[in-house]
Coordinates of C-alpha atoms in Angstrom, one line a residue:
Chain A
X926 CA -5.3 16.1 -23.6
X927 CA -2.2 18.0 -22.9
X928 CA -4.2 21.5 -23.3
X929 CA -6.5 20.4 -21.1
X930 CA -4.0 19.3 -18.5
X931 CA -2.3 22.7 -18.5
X932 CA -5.5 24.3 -17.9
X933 CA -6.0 22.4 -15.0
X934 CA -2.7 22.4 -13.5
X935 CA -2.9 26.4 -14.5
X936 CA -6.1 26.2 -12.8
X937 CA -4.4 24.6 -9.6
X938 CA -1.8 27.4 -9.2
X939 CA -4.6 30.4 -10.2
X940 CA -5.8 29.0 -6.8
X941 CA -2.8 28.5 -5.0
X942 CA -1.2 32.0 -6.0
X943 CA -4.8 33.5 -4.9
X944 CA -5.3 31.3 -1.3
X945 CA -1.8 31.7 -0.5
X946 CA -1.7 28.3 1.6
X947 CA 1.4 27.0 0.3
X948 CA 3.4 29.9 1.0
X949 CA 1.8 31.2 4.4
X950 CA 1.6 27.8 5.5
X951 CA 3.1 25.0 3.7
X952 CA 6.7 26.5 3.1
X953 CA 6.6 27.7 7.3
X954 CA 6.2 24.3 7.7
X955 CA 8.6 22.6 6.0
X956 CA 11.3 25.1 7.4
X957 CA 10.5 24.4 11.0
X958 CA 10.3 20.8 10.2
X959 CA 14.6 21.8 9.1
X960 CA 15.0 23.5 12.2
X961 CA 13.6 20.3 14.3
X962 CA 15.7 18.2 12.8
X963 CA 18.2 20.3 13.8
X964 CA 17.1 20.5 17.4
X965 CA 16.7 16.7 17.3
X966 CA 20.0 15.9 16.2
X967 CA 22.0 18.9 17.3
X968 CA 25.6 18.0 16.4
X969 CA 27.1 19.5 13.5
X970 CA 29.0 16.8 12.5
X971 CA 25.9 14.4 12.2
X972 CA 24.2 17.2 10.0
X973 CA 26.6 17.4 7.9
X974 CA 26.5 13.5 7.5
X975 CA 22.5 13.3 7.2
X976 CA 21.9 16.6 5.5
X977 CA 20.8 15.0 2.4
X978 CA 18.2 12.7 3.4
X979 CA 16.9 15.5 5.8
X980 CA 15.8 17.3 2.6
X981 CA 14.3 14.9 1.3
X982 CA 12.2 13.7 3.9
X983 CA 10.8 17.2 4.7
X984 CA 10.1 17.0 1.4
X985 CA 7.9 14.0 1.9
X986 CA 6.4 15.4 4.8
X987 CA 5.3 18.4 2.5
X988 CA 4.0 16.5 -0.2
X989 CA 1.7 15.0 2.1
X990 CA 0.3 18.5 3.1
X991 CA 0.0 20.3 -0.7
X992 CA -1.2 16.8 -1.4
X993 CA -3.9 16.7 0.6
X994 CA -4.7 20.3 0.0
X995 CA -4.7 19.9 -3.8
X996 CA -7.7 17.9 -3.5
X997 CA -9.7 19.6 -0.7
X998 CA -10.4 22.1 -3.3
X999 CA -11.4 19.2 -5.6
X1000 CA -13.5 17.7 -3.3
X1001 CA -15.5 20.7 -1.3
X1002 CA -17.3 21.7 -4.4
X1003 CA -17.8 18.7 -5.7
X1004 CA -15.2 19.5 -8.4
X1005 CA -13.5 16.7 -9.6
X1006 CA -17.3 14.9 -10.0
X1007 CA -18.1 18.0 -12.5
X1008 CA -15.1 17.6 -14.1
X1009 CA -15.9 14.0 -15.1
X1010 CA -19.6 14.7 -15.6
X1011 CA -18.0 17.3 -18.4
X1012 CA -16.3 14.8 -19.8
X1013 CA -12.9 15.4 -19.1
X1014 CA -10.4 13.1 -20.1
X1015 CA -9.0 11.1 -16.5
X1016 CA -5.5 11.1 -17.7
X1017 CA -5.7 15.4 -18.4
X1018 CA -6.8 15.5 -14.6
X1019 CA -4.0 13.4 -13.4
X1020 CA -1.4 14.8 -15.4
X1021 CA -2.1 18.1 -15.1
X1022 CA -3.0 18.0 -11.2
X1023 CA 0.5 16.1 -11.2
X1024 CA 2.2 19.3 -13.2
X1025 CA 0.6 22.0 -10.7
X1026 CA 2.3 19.8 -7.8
X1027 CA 5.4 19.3 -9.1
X1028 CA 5.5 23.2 -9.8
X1029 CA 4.8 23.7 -5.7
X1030 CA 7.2 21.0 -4.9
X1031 CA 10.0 22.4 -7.0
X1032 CA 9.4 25.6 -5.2
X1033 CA 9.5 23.5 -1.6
X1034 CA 12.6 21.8 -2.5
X1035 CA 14.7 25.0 -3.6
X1036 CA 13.3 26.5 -0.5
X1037 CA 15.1 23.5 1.1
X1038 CA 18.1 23.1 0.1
X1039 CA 18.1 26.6 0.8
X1040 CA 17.6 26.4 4.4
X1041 CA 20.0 23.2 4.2
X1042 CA 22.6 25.3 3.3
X1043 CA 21.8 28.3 6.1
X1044 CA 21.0 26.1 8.6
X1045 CA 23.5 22.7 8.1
X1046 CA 26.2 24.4 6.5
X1047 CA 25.8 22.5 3.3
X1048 CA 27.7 23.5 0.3
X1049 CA 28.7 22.8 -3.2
X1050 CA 32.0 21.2 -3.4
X1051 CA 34.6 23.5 -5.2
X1052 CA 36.7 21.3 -7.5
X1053 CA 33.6 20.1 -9.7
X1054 CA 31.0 22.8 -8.8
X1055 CA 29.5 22.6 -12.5
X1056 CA 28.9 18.7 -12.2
X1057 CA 27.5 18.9 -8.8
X1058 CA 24.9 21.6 -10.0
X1059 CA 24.0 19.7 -12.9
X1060 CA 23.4 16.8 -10.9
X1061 CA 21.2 18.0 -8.2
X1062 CA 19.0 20.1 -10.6
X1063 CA 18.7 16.7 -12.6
X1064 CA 17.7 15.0 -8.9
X1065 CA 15.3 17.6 -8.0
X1066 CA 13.5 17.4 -11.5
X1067 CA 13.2 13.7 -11.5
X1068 CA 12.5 13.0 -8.0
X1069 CA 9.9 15.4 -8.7
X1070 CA 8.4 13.9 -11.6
X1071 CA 8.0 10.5 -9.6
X1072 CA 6.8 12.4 -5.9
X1073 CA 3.9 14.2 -8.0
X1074 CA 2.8 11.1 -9.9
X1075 CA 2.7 9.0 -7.0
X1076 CA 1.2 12.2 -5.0
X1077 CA -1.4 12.7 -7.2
X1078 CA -2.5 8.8 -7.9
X1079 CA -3.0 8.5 -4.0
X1080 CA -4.3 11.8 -3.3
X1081 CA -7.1 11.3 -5.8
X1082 CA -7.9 7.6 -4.4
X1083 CA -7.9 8.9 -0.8
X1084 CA -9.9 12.3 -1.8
X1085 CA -13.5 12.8 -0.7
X1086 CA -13.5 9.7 1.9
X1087 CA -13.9 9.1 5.5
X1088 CA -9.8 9.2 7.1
X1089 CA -8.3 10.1 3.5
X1090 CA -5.7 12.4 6.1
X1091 CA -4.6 9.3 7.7
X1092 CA -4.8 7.1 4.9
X1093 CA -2.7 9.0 2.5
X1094 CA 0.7 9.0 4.6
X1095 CA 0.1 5.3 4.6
X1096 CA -0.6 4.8 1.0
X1097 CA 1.9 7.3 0.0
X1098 CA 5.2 7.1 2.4
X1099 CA 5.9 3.3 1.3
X1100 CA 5.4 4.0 -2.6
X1101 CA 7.8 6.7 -2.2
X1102 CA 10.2 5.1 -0.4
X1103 CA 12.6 4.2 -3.7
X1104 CA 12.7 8.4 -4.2
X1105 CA 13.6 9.1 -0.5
X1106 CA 16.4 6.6 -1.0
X1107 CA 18.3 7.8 -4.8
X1108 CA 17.4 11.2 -4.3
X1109 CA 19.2 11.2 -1.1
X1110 CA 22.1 9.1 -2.5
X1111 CA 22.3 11.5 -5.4
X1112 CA 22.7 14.3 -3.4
X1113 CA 25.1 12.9 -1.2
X1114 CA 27.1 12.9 -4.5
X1115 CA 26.0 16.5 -5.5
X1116 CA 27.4 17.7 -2.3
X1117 CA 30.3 15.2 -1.4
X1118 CA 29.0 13.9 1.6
X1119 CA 31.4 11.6 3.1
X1120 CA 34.1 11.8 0.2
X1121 CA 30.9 10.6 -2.2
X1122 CA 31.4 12.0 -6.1
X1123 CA 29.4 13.4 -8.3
X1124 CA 30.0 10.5 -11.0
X1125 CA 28.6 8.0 -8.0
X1126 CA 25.4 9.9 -8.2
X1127 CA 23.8 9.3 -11.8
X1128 CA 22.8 5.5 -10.9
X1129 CA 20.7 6.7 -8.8
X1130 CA 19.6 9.5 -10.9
X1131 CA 18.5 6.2 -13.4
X1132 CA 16.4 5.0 -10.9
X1133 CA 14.6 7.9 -10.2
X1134 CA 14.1 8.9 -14.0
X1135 CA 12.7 5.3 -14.1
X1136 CA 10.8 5.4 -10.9
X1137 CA 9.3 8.9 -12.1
X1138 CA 8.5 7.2 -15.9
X1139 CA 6.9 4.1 -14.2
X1140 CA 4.8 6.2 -12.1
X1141 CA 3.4 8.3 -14.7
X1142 CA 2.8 6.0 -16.8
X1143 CA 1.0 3.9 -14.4
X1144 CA -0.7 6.5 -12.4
X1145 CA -2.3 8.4 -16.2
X1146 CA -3.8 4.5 -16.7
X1147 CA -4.7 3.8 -13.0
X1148 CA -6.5 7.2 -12.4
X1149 CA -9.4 6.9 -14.7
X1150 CA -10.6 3.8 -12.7
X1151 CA -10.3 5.1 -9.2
X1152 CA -12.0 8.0 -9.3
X1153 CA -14.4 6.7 -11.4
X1154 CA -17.1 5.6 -9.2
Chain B
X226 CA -15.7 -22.4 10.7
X227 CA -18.0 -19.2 11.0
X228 CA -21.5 -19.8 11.2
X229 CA -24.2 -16.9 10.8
X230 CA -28.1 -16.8 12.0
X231 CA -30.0 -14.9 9.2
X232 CA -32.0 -11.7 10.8
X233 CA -35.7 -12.7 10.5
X234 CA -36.2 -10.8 7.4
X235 CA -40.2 -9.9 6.7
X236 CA -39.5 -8.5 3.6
X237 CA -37.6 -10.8 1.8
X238 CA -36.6 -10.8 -1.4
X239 CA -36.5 -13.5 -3.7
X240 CA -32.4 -13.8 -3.4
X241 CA -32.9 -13.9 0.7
X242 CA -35.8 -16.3 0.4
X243 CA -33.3 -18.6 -1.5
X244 CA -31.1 -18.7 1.3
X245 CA -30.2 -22.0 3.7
X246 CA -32.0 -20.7 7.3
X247 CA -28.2 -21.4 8.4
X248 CA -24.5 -20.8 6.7
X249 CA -21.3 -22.1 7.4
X250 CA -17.9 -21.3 5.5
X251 CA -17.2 -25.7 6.0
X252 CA -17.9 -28.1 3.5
X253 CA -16.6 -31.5 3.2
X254 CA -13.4 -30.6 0.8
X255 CA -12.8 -27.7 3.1
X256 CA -12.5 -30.1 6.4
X257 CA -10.2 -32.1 4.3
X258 CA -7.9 -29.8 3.5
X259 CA -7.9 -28.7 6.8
X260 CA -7.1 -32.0 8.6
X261 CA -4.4 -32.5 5.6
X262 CA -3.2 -29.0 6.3
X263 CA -2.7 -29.9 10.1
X264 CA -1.0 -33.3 9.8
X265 CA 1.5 -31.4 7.4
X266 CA 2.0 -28.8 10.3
X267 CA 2.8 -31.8 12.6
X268 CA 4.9 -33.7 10.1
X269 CA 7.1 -30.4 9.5
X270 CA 7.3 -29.8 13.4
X271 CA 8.8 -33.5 13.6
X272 CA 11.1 -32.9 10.3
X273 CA 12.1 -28.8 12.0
X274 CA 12.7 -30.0 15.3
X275 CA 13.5 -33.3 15.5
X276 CA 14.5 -35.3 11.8
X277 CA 16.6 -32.5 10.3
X278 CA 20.2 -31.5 11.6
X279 CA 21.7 -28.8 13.1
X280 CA 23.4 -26.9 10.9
X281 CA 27.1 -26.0 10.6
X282 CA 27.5 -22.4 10.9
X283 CA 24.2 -21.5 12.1
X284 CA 23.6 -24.6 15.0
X285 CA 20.2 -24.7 16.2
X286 CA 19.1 -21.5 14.5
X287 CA 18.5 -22.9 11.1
X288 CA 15.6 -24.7 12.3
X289 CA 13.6 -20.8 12.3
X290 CA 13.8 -21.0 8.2
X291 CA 11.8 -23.9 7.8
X292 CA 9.1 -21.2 9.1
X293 CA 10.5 -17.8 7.7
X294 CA 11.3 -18.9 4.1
X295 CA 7.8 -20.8 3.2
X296 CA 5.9 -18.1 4.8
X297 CA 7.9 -15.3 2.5
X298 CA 7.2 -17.9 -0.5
X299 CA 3.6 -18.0 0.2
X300 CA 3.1 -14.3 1.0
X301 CA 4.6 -13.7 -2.5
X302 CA 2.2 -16.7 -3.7
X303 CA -0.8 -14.3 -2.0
X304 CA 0.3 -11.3 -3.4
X305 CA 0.5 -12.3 -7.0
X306 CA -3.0 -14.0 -6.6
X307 CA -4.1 -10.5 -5.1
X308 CA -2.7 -8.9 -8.8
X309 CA -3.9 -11.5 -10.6
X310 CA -7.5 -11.4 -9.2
X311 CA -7.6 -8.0 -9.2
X312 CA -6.7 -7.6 -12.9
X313 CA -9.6 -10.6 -13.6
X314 CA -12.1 -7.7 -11.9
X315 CA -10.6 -4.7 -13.7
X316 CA -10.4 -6.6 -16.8
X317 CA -13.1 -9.5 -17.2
X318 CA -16.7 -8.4 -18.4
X319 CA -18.6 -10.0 -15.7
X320 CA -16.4 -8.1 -13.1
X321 CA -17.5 -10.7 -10.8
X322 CA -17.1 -9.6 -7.4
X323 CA -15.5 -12.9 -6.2
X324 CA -12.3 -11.8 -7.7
X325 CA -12.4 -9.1 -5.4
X326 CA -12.7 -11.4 -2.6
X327 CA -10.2 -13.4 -3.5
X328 CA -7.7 -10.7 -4.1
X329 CA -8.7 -9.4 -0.4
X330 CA -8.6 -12.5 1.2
X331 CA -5.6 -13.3 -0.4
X332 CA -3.7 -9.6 1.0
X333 CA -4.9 -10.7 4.4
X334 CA -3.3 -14.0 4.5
X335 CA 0.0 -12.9 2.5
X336 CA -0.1 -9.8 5.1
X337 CA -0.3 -12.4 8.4
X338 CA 2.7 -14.5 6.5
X339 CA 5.1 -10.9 5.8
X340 CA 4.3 -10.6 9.8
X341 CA 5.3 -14.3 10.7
X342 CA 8.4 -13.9 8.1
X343 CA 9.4 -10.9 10.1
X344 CA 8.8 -11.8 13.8
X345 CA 10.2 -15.4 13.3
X346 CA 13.4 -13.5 11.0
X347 CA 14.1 -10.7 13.7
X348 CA 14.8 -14.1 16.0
X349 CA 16.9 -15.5 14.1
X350 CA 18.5 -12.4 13.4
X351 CA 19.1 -11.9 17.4
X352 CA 20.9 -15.8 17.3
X353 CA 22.9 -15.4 14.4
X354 CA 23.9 -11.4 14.3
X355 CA 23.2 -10.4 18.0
X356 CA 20.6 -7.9 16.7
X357 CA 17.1 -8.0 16.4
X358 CA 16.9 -5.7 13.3
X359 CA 19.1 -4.5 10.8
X360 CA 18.9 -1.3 8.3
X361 CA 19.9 -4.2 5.8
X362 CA 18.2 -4.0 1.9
X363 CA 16.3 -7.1 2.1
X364 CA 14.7 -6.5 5.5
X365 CA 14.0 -2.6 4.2
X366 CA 12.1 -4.0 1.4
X367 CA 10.5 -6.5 3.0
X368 CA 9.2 -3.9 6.0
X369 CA 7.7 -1.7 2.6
X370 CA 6.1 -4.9 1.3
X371 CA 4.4 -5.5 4.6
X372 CA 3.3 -2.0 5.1
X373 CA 2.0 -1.1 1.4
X374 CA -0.3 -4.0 1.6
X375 CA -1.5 -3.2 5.3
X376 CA -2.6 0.0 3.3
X377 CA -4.2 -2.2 0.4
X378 CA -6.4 -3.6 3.5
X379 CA -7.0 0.0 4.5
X380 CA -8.3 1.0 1.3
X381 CA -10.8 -1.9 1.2
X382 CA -12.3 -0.6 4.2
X383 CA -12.6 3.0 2.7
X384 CA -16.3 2.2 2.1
X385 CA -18.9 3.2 -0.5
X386 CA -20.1 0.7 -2.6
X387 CA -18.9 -3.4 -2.8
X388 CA -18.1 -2.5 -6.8
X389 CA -16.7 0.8 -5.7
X390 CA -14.2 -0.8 -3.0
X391 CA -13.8 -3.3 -5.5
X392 CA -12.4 -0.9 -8.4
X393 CA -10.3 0.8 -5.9
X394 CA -8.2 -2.1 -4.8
X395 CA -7.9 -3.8 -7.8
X396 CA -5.9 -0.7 -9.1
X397 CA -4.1 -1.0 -6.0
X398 CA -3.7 -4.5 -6.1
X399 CA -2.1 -4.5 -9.6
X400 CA 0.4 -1.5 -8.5
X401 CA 1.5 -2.7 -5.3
X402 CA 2.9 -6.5 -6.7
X403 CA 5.9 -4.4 -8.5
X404 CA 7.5 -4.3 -4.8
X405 CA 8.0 -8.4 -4.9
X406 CA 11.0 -8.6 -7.3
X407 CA 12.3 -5.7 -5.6
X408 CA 12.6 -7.9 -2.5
X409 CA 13.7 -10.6 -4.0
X410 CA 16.2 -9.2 -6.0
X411 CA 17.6 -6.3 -3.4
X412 CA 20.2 -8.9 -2.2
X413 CA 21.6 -8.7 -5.5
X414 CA 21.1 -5.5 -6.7
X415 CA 22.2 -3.9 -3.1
X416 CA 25.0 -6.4 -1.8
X417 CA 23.0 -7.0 1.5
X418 CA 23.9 -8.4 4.5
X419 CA 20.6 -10.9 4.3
X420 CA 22.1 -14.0 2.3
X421 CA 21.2 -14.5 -1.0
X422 CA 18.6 -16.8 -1.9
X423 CA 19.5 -20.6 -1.5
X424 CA 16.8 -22.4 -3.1
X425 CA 15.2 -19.6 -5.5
X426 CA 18.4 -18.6 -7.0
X427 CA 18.6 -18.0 -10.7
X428 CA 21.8 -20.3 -11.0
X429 CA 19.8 -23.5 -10.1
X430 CA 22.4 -24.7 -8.0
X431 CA 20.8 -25.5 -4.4
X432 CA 23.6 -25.3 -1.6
X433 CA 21.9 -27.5 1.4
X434 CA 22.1 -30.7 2.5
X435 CA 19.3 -33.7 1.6
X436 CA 17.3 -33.3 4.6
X437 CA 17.5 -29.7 5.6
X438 CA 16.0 -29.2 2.0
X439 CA 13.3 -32.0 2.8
X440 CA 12.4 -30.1 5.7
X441 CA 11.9 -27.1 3.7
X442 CA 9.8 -28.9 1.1
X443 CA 7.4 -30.2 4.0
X444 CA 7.2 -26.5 4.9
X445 CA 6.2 -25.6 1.7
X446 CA 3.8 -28.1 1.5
X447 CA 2.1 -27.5 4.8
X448 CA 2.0 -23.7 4.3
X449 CA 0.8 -23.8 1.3
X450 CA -2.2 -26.4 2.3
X451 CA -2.9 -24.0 4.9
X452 CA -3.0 -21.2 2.8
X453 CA -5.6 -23.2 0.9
X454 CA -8.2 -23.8 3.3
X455 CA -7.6 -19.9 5.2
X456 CA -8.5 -18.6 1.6
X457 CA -11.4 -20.6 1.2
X458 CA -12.9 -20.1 4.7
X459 CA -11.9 -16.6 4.2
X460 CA -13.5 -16.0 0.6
X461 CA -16.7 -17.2 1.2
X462 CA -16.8 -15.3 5.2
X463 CA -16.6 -12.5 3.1
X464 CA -19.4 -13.6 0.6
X465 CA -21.2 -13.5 3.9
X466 CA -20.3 -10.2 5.0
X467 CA -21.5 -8.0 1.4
X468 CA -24.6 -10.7 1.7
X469 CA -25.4 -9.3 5.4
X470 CA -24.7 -5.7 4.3
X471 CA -26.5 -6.0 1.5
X472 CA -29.6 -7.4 3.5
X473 CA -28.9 -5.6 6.3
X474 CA -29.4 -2.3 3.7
X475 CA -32.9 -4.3 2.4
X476 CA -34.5 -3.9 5.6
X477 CA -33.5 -0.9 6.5
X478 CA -35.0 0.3 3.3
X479 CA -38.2 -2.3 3.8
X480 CA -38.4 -0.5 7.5
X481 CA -38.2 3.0 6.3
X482 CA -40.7 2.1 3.0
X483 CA -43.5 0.6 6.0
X484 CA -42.7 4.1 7.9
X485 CA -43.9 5.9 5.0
X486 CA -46.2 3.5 4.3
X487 CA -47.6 4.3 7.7
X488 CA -47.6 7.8 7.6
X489 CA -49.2 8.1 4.6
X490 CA -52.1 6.2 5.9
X491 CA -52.3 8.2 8.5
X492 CA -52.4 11.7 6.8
X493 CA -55.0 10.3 4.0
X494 CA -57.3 9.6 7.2
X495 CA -56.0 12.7 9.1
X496 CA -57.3 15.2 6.9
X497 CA -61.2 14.9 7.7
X498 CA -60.7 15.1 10.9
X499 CA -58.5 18.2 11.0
X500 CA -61.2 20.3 9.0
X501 CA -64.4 19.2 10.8
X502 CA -62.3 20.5 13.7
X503 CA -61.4 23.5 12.1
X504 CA -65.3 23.7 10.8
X505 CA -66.1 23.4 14.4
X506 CA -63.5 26.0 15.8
X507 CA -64.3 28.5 13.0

């Protein structure tokens, strides 16, 4: 199984680094999504405050976009069908469609703190700098994991039907909602956001390892029967 | 409750031919329930606004729970019903597709309860902390709660096939139960503004007075009878519905097999005609 889902989710990128969509058009967006928050909110002071979950949620806003994308390129060709017709195993699809999208979104969120840092001033806080690095690459990874599980379960229910592109946000946005709030929580702490430390930060990074764990998990048993049909 | 005329169906089947000429979603235990269901609904107005006191701290505003908590109570009631008919479809052999109704029915009555919890809450959140809304745990989850299942409803209307939609929410179904302890428990585990739960509380100690709580109980009571008879009506209106698609799919096919029916006909006597003509011509 875990060959297979490496060939997919190799499979994934092969066409992602060929296409080019993410980068031409996915990271573009999420960066101007940053600088509208910024427009939107234009104080420095309340960036400084909100930073965090600002992230996070263009990071939501993106997964929504590679999501759907992801499985366009499923879909067109009729590829996930063949895929099942061949006899691949459901949980190999899901796991390694999951793996190619928490590659891109690992990419999207560096990208994003990035611009977080140019554009909000944000910065890692001198006295522990070690402890705040180790936590917010800890975040990132386990947000990750749990974004990309419930990405993937939802994109591959939603694929290949009338108003999937509406439906998805719905599906997905709510589900999410637990990563949107300890990711944004633990980077508070990463980055001392209002006096918050970086020992404050790993209870959240608890629920997300267990949100992530849940969601795979449940979304390796769950796919098999919804795209099954 | 809702009655349907059967299209005059020419090509009937033998399931079709079986059917009464007219269907209703009433029967006698149904009417019951519902005139039971109503007198409750009367009996808890008197016991809300009139029997039951004002309380303390709260005045006149503590009359809303008697709504707001049985509806939450019975929307979690719905939910879990959704879960567990949803896992007797995924995991029975039959995979009956009245389990799926149930579950569906089920999300659309626990959905219309979330929405009456909310609307009556934010009012007596405006009494009691001058706000409408609040960014408060409890309320958070319970917003989430409210929209993952409007999505649940969305997904049953994706279309394709009744076993297809059936498959799809099931999964669903199962997933989207995890959020009720979450909601229940977030005024714990998040020190929320919301108070913690009264009645429902893990301690067993209930902190109300004799007929505030009676009150309550008729709520209970008269929600619950009404969530009875909506999911009955409900169930079999939808037994109606995948009946008329399924016959409305019949004819269509029965029209389309007397068009080609026709048309062949019509070319085997076509043909004779077309080459004396051609004979003539040539």
């Amino acid at each position: 199984m875990i060959t297979v889902a490496c060939l997919i989710a190799a499979k994934d990128l092969r066409v992602e680094r060929r296409s080019k969509i993410v980068t031409n058009q996915v990271l573009p967006f999420a960066g101007i999504t940053m600088v509208s928050f910024a427009f939107a909110l234009d104080k420095q002071n309340v960036l400084d405050t909100v930073a965090p979950g600002l992230v996070w949620l263009a990071t939501m806003f993106s997964l929504l976009v590679i999501v759907q994308r992801t499985f366009a390129i499923e879909t067109d060709d009729g590829a996930l069908d063949a895929m099942r017709v061949a006899g691949v195993d459901p949980r190999a699809i899901f796991v390694g469609k999951a793996m190619a999208l928490g590659f891109q979104l690992l990419v999207l969120e560096a990208m994003l703190f990035g611009a977080a840092v140019i554009f909000y001033g944000e910065s890692i806080p001198s006295n522990n700098a070690f402890g705040s690095v180790v936590l917010l690459v800890t975040t990132m990874l386990s947000a990750t994991c749990g974004l990309a599980a419930v990405g993937t379960l939802y994109g591959g229910l939603a694929a290949g039907f009338k108003g999937s592109e509406t439906l998805l946000p719905l599906l997905t946005l709510p589900a999410v909602a637990p990563v949107l709030i300890g990711a944004t929580k633990a980077v508070e702490s990463a980055v001392g956001t209002s006096g918050a430390v970086v020992s404050e930060g790993w209870q959240w990074v608890g629920l997300l390892t267990l949100f992530a764990v849940a969601a795979v998990v449940g979304g390796a048993l769950a796919f098999g029967p919804l795209i099954d049909d | 409750m809702t009655t349907i005329e059967p299209a005059k169906a020419e090509h009937d089947t033998a399931r079709q031919s079986a059917l009464p000429s007219q269907r209703s979603t009433a029967t006698r235990g149904t009417r019951i329930i519902g005139i039971v269901a109503v007198v409750a609904l009367g009996w808890l107005v008197a016991f809300g606004l009139g029997f039951s006191p004002a309380d303390r701290d709260q005045d006149e505003s503590v009359r809303i729970l008697y709504v707001h908590v049985p509806t939450i109570w019975l929307a979690y009631l719905a939910f879990v019903v959704t879960a567990v008919s949803s896992a007797m479809y995924l995991f029975s052999k039959k995979k009956s597709l009245g389990w799926d109704r149930a579950a569906g029915a089920s999300a659309e009555i626990g959905v219309t309860f979330v929405a009456v919890t909310l609307a009556v809450g934010a009012m007596w959140g405006r009494l009691t902390w001058g706000v409408f809304w609040q960014w408060d745990a409890r309320l958070t989850t319970t917003a989430l709660l409210f929209v993952t299942y409007i999505g649940y409803l969305a997904v049953r209307r994706l279309g394709g096939s009744h076993e297809q939609r059936a498959k799809r929410s099931a999964v669903l179904g199962m997933i989207a139960v995890v959020e009720i302890p979450l909601v229940h428990f977030s005024v714990k585990m998040w020190r929320s503004l919301h108070q913690e739960a009264t009645v429902a509380n893990l301690d067993g100690d209930t902190k109300m007075d004799g007929l505030m709580l009676f009150s309550l109980f008729v709520g209970v009571i008269a929600f619950t009878l009404l969530y009875v008879w909506l999911m009955l009506h409900r169930t079999r209106s939808m037994a109606m519905e995948d009946l008329l698609e399924e016959r409305g799919l019949d004819e269509a096919l029965a029209v389309r097999r007397a068009e080609a029916a026709e048309t062949a006909t019509a070319a085997t006597s076509a043909p004779p005609t077309a080459t004396m003509k051609t004979g003539s011509d040539s």
